[in-house]
Amino acid sequence: MVARAMKQSPTKPRNREESRTHFGYREVAEGDKQGLVNEVFAKVAERYDMMNDLMSAGLHRAWKAAMVDWLAPPKSGREYRVLDVAGGTGDIAFRIVAAAGRGARVTVCDINEAMLAVGRARAVKGGHDHACRFVTGNAEDLPFPDKSFDAYTIAFGIRNVTHIERALAEAYRVLKPGGRFLCLEFSTVDLPGLDALYDAYSFTAIPAIGKAVTGDGAAYRYLVESIRKFPDQGKFARMIADAGLARVSHRSLSGGIVALHSGWRI
Ligand SMILES: C[S@@+](CC[C@H](N)C(=O)[O-])C[C@H]1O[C@@H](n2cnc3c(N)ncnc32)[C@H](O)[C@@H]1O
């Protein structure tokens, strides 16, 4: 499968004026964030899928199923090209292939080779390799031509990128006119009472489970903190519309723990 070599950390010259961004609750230089994110996923790649089940008590499966339901890939067998960005170990891609007709082809694009390596092995084991390819690439600078996909999906990925607006502009660029954008991401809890419970669980249980299973509590603390820094449902919907996507709508799942955002290139 084709894979484009990517720099894992930017090499731009630094100066004192360099913009700052957040890495979880830490403020870091913009040029440092992607490298720090890459370290997190390189460390957890081998146990990433098991940890998803443990940390969400299996709920991530229902959220991903809801995403693919809303995508509603065609069952007719017509050609249907999907780009799953930050696709990691391939969960969304395999679900799309299973739900779609024979014409579905999913490109999994991720910046992290360790995550993609797990994905490639899972594709072979699950018999999905005829319909999936794995490509190294940055969501902010996708290695694909304009107007080349019928759908762009991204699950639990966009909060990790340094410049969300650049990733959204790239989503718009690679979609064909009539193409669909669909994002699954942690969001803002909008159910009274659930927020306090969710905070307690996230900040204590998740890093503790992460430390027990992977030996690295810090990586999981980053995951929790990055969730809290991500824009809420309404603000993220406006960012998607600002990128040029139309008919933007969203659905909260599990009281807003996660949200699906949909848009169209028209
Ligand atoms: C939480 S995982 C999600 C994986 C998969 N989509 C899922 O739902 O199971 C986040 C993924 O985003 C990837 N990622 C982080 N920054 C990225 C970037 N700038 N471009 C592409 N992928 C990125 C990470 O390498 C990691 O595989």
Tab-separated table of C-alpha atoms and ligand atoms in Angstrom:
chain	number	residue	atom	x	y	z
A	1	MET	CA	0.000	0.000	0.000
A	2	VAL	CA	1.187	3.525	-0.807
A	3	ALA	CA	2.525	5.449	2.151
A	4	ARG	CA	3.921	8.953	2.026
A	5	ALA	CA	6.756	9.678	4.413
A	6	MET	CA	5.782	12.427	6.810
A	7	LYS	CA	7.784	14.495	9.217
A	8	GLN	CA	6.503	13.607	12.664
A	9	SER	CA	7.490	16.903	14.184
A	10	PRO	CA	7.694	20.223	12.373
A	11	THR	CA	11.127	21.692	11.804
A	12	LYS	CA	10.152	25.332	11.344
A	13	PRO	CA	12.675	27.764	12.850
A	14	ARG	CA	11.569	28.901	16.287
A	15	ASN	CA	11.405	32.420	17.606
A	16	ARG	CA	10.108	33.952	20.787
A	17	GLU	CA	6.954	35.119	19.059
A	18	GLU	CA	5.932	31.576	18.093
A	19	SER	CA	2.240	31.026	18.802
A	20	ARG	CA	1.220	28.946	21.749
A	21	THR	CA	-1.401	26.241	21.874
A	22	HIS	CA	-2.622	23.672	24.351
A	23	PHE	CA	-1.517	20.111	24.831
A	24	GLY	CA	-4.175	18.954	27.234
A	25	TYR	CA	-4.025	21.586	29.990
A	26	ARG	CA	-0.395	22.458	29.274
A	27	GLU	CA	0.462	25.451	27.136
A	28	VAL	CA	3.106	24.545	24.540
A	29	ALA	CA	4.657	26.098	21.429
A	30	GLU	CA	2.498	25.329	18.381
A	31	GLY	CA	5.438	23.637	16.703
A	32	ASP	CA	5.769	21.185	19.595
A	33	LYS	CA	2.196	19.947	19.864
A	34	GLN	CA	2.094	17.392	17.037
A	35	GLY	CA	5.297	15.719	18.259
A	36	LEU	CA	3.827	15.395	21.757
A	37	VAL	CA	0.575	13.943	20.361
A	38	ASN	CA	2.582	11.491	18.269
A	39	GLU	CA	4.460	10.304	21.366
A	40	VAL	CA	1.165	9.589	23.116
A	41	PHE	CA	-0.203	7.418	20.302
A	42	ALA	CA	3.114	5.688	19.623
A	43	LYS	CA	3.138	4.618	23.286
A	44	VAL	CA	-0.440	3.347	23.391
A	45	ALA	CA	-0.817	1.899	19.853
A	46	GLU	CA	-0.488	-1.788	20.758
A	47	ARG	CA	-3.094	-1.542	23.511
A	48	TYR	CA	-5.215	1.200	22.006
A	49	ASP	CA	-8.200	-0.989	21.076
A	50	MET	CA	-8.326	-2.809	24.387
A	51	MET	CA	-8.066	0.499	26.251
A	52	ASN	CA	-10.995	1.931	24.287
A	53	ASP	CA	-13.168	-0.928	25.499
A	54	LEU	CA	-11.956	-0.624	29.075
A	55	MET	CA	-12.222	3.152	29.360
A	56	SER	CA	-15.619	3.529	27.713
A	57	ALA	CA	-17.047	0.235	29.032
A	58	GLY	CA	-17.565	-0.728	25.396
A	59	LEU	CA	-19.584	2.430	24.628
A	60	HIS	CA	-17.182	3.524	21.872
A	61	ARG	CA	-18.600	0.646	19.793
A	62	ALA	CA	-22.125	2.076	20.002
A	63	TRP	CA	-20.847	5.579	19.156
A	64	LYS	CA	-18.941	4.280	16.128
A	65	ALA	CA	-21.983	2.262	15.040
A	66	ALA	CA	-24.093	5.447	15.278
A	67	MET	CA	-21.550	7.248	13.105
A	68	VAL	CA	-21.661	4.609	10.369
A	69	ASP	CA	-25.482	4.472	10.588
A	70	TRP	CA	-25.660	8.208	9.972
A	71	LEU	CA	-23.133	7.956	7.144
A	72	ALA	CA	-25.381	5.311	5.560
A	73	PRO	CA	-22.880	4.089	2.959
A	74	PRO	CA	-24.534	2.829	-0.234
A	75	LYS	CA	-25.271	-0.895	-0.344
A	76	SER	CA	-25.824	-0.894	-4.097
A	77	GLY	CA	-22.258	-1.869	-5.022
A	78	ARG	CA	-21.545	1.456	-6.724
A	79	GLU	CA	-18.086	2.947	-6.244
A	80	TYR	CA	-17.887	4.804	-2.934
A	81	ARG	CA	-14.583	6.306	-1.828
A	82	VAL	CA	-14.169	7.200	1.826
A	83	LEU	CA	-11.236	8.902	3.515
A	84	ASP	CA	-11.031	8.082	7.230
A	85	VAL	CA	-8.638	10.640	8.696
A	86	ALA	CA	-6.848	9.963	12.005
A	87	GLY	CA	-8.133	6.474	11.308
A	88	GLY	CA	-5.546	4.835	13.574
A	89	THR	CA	-6.151	1.125	13.972
A	90	GLY	CA	-8.952	1.047	11.394
A	91	ASP	CA	-12.097	0.728	13.514
A	92	ILE	CA	-14.225	3.141	11.472
A	93	ALA	CA	-12.917	1.867	8.136
A	94	PHE	CA	-13.771	-1.760	8.929
A	95	ARG	CA	-17.267	-0.792	10.042
A	96	ILE	CA	-17.849	1.160	6.827
A	97	VAL	CA	-16.659	-1.741	4.674
A	98	ALA	CA	-18.948	-4.119	6.586
A	99	ALA	CA	-21.966	-1.813	6.202
A	100	ALA	CA	-21.433	-0.828	2.559
A	101	GLY	CA	-21.813	-2.586	-0.758
A	102	ARG	CA	-18.933	-4.043	-2.722
A	103	GLY	CA	-17.908	-0.729	-4.270
A	104	ALA	CA	-16.710	0.786	-0.981
A	105	ARG	CA	-13.021	1.626	-0.728
A	106	VAL	CA	-11.705	3.209	2.461
A	107	THR	CA	-8.400	5.018	2.766
A	108	VAL	CA	-7.223	5.179	6.370
A	109	CYS	CA	-4.917	8.162	6.824
A	110	ASP	CA	-3.048	8.771	10.064
A	111	ILE	CA	0.112	10.617	11.073
A	112	ASN	CA	1.288	7.797	13.324
A	113	GLU	CA	2.984	4.743	11.831
A	114	ALA	CA	2.582	2.713	15.036
A	115	MET	CA	-1.220	3.095	14.932
A	116	LEU	CA	-1.320	2.305	11.197
A	117	ALA	CA	0.794	-0.827	11.693
A	118	VAL	CA	-1.808	-2.178	14.125
A	119	GLY	CA	-4.533	-1.229	11.619
A	120	ARG	CA	-2.845	-3.017	8.714
A	121	ALA	CA	-2.484	-6.201	10.767
A	122	ARG	CA	-6.144	-6.022	11.833
A	123	ALA	CA	-7.247	-5.507	8.199
A	124	VAL	CA	-5.466	-8.665	7.102
A	125	LYS	CA	-6.762	-10.668	10.066
A	126	GLY	CA	-10.355	-9.444	9.572
A	127	GLY	CA	-10.330	-9.939	5.776
A	128	HIS	CA	-10.822	-6.213	5.080
A	129	ASP	CA	-7.540	-5.608	3.271
A	130	HIS	CA	-9.124	-5.837	-0.206
A	131	ALA	CA	-11.155	-2.700	0.572
A	132	CYS	CA	-8.860	-0.695	2.852
A	133	ARG	CA	-5.519	0.982	2.322
A	134	PHE	CA	-3.396	2.710	4.950
A	135	VAL	CA	-1.566	5.948	4.199
A	136	THR	CA	0.666	8.037	6.427
A	137	GLY	CA	-0.398	11.665	6.388
A	138	ASN	CA	-1.232	14.774	8.363
A	139	ALA	CA	-4.883	15.890	8.587
A	140	GLU	CA	-3.637	19.458	8.097
A	141	ASP	CA	-1.931	18.675	4.789
A	142	LEU	CA	-3.557	15.618	3.248
A	143	PRO	CA	-1.603	13.732	0.564
A	144	PHE	CA	-4.645	13.428	-1.764
A	145	PRO	CA	-5.895	15.375	-4.774
A	146	ASP	CA	-8.788	17.832	-4.661
A	147	LYS	CA	-12.334	16.438	-4.967
A	148	SER	CA	-11.304	12.803	-4.689
A	149	PHE	CA	-13.603	11.321	-2.003
A	150	ASP	CA	-17.341	10.755	-1.582
A	151	ALA	CA	-17.045	10.958	2.191
A	152	TYR	CA	-14.564	12.182	4.781
A	153	THR	CA	-14.801	10.673	8.254
A	154	ILE	CA	-12.794	11.458	11.368
A	155	ALA	CA	-13.404	9.811	14.749
A	156	PHE	CA	-11.732	10.963	17.957
A	157	GLY	CA	-9.044	12.544	15.816
A	158	ILE	CA	-9.699	16.209	15.196
A	159	ARG	CA	-9.109	17.351	18.774
A	160	ASN	CA	-5.527	16.113	18.443
A	161	VAL	CA	-4.573	18.273	15.469
A	162	THR	CA	-2.822	21.579	16.112
A	163	HIS	CA	-4.866	23.717	13.698
A	164	ILE	CA	-8.431	22.411	13.531
A	165	GLU	CA	-9.394	24.979	10.902
A	166	ARG	CA	-6.630	23.707	8.578
A	167	ALA	CA	-7.875	20.140	8.974
A	168	LEU	CA	-11.428	21.292	8.141
A	169	ALA	CA	-10.186	23.196	5.074
A	170	GLU	CA	-8.433	20.010	3.932
A	171	ALA	CA	-11.620	17.998	4.469
A	172	TYR	CA	-13.471	20.424	2.209
A	173	ARG	CA	-10.708	20.326	-0.416
A	174	VAL	CA	-10.584	16.542	-0.818
A	175	LEU	CA	-14.362	16.039	-0.868
A	176	LYS	CA	-16.131	15.789	-4.205
A	177	PRO	CA	-19.058	18.186	-4.679
A	178	GLY	CA	-21.959	16.331	-3.048
A	179	GLY	CA	-19.514	14.662	-0.638
A	180	ARG	CA	-20.229	14.146	3.045
A	181	PHE	CA	-18.208	15.222	6.097
A	182	LEU	CA	-18.832	13.301	9.310
A	183	CYS	CA	-16.966	13.726	12.576
A	184	LEU	CA	-17.274	11.796	15.839
A	185	GLU	CA	-15.598	13.521	18.760
A	186	PHE	CA	-15.818	13.925	22.505
A	187	SER	CA	-17.939	16.939	23.270
A	188	THR	CA	-19.631	18.866	26.072
A	189	VAL	CA	-21.945	17.023	28.448
A	190	ASP	CA	-25.364	18.635	28.326
A	191	LEU	CA	-27.241	16.418	30.776
A	192	PRO	CA	-27.565	17.933	34.292
A	193	GLY	CA	-25.851	15.753	36.907
A	194	LEU	CA	-23.918	13.707	34.376
A	195	ASP	CA	-21.159	16.343	34.091
A	196	ALA	CA	-19.898	15.973	37.688
A	197	LEU	CA	-19.988	12.193	37.493
A	198	TYR	CA	-18.227	12.205	34.140
A	199	ASP	CA	-15.514	14.589	35.420
A	200	ALA	CA	-14.860	12.402	38.447
A	201	TYR	CA	-14.614	9.302	36.278
A	202	SER	CA	-12.431	10.944	33.624
A	203	PHE	CA	-9.858	12.565	35.875
A	204	THR	CA	-9.412	9.676	38.295
A	205	ALA	CA	-10.425	6.384	36.700
A	206	ILE	CA	-9.127	6.907	33.164
A	207	PRO	CA	-5.494	7.818	34.017
A	208	ALA	CA	-5.518	5.034	36.647
A	209	ILE	CA	-6.740	2.409	34.141
A	210	GLY	CA	-4.221	3.762	31.616
A	211	LYS	CA	-1.372	3.424	34.111
A	212	ALA	CA	-2.410	-0.064	35.189
A	213	VAL	CA	-2.723	-1.384	31.632
A	214	THR	CA	-0.084	0.518	29.663
A	215	GLY	CA	2.149	1.763	32.485
A	216	ASP	CA	1.514	5.314	31.274
A	217	GLY	CA	-1.026	7.407	33.178
A	218	ALA	CA	0.243	10.671	31.623
A	219	ALA	CA	-0.831	9.661	28.105
A	220	TYR	CA	-4.363	9.101	29.343
A	221	ARG	CA	-4.386	12.319	31.351
A	222	TYR	CA	-3.606	14.094	28.045
A	223	LEU	CA	-6.580	12.349	26.419
A	224	VAL	CA	-8.948	13.536	29.145
A	225	GLU	CA	-7.586	17.084	29.209
A	226	SER	CA	-7.704	17.390	25.429
A	227	ILE	CA	-11.397	16.479	25.545
A	228	ARG	CA	-12.119	19.366	27.917
A	229	LYS	CA	-10.279	21.827	25.658
A	230	PHE	CA	-12.287	20.901	22.560
A	231	PRO	CA	-15.041	23.344	21.429
A	232	ASP	CA	-18.618	22.494	22.362
A	233	GLN	CA	-21.222	21.264	19.870
A	234	GLY	CA	-22.385	24.716	18.698
A	235	LYS	CA	-18.934	26.239	18.375
A	236	PHE	CA	-17.566	23.257	16.461
A	237	ALA	CA	-20.589	23.351	14.126
A	238	ARG	CA	-19.753	26.989	13.319
A	239	MET	CA	-16.123	26.079	12.591
A	240	ILE	CA	-17.312	23.416	10.133
A	241	ALA	CA	-19.601	25.914	8.406
A	242	ASP	CA	-16.747	28.455	8.287
A	243	ALA	CA	-14.686	25.886	6.364
A	244	GLY	CA	-17.326	26.041	3.613
A	245	LEU	CA	-19.334	22.932	4.411
A	246	ALA	CA	-23.102	23.277	4.107
A	247	ARG	CA	-26.169	21.877	5.882
A	248	VAL	CA	-24.135	21.428	9.069
A	249	SER	CA	-25.954	19.579	11.820
A	250	HIS	CA	-25.014	17.686	14.946
A	251	ARG	CA	-26.308	15.010	17.266
A	252	SER	CA	-25.226	14.533	20.876
A	253	LEU	CA	-24.846	10.949	22.067
A	254	SER	CA	-24.742	9.702	25.685
A	255	GLY	CA	-25.762	13.083	27.096
A	256	GLY	CA	-23.129	14.955	25.081
A	257	ILE	CA	-20.131	12.839	26.123
A	258	VAL	CA	-19.632	12.573	22.376
A	259	ALA	CA	-21.191	14.310	19.383
A	260	LEU	CA	-21.520	13.608	15.688
A	261	HIS	CA	-21.166	16.563	13.317
A	262	SER	CA	-22.272	16.292	9.713
A	263	GLY	CA	-21.809	18.606	6.732
A	264	TRP	CA	-21.826	18.523	2.939
A	265	ARG	CA	-19.681	19.982	0.201
A	266	ILE	CA	-22.178	21.367	-2.271
B	1	LIG	C1	-7.920	8.642	19.552
B	1	LIG	S1	-7.159	8.023	18.093
B	1	LIG	C2	-8.549	7.659	17.071
B	1	LIG	C3	-8.353	6.464	16.184
B	1	LIG	C4	-9.590	5.973	15.459
B	1	LIG	N1	-10.146	7.011	14.597
B	1	LIG	C5	-10.650	5.478	16.401
B	1	LIG	O1	-11.705	6.089	16.460
B	1	LIG	O2	-10.422	4.479	17.072
B	1	LIG	C6	-6.523	9.517	17.408
B	1	LIG	C7	-5.680	9.317	16.191
B	1	LIG	O3	-5.397	10.597	15.620
B	1	LIG	C8	-4.127	10.521	15.017
B	1	LIG	N2	-3.637	11.878	14.740
B	1	LIG	C9	-3.231	12.801	15.631
B	1	LIG	N3	-2.865	13.930	14.997
B	1	LIG	C10	-3.048	13.706	13.676
B	1	LIG	C11	-2.852	14.494	12.505
B	1	LIG	N4	-2.415	15.752	12.574
B	1	LIG	N5	-3.141	13.946	11.306
B	1	LIG	C12	-3.587	12.678	11.206
B	1	LIG	N6	-3.788	11.882	12.278
B	1	LIG	C13	-3.535	12.392	13.501
B	1	LIG	C14	-3.329	9.745	16.034
B	1	LIG	O4	-2.127	9.258	15.496
B	1	LIG	C15	-4.320	8.659	16.444
B	1	LIG	O5	-4.191	7.519	15.649
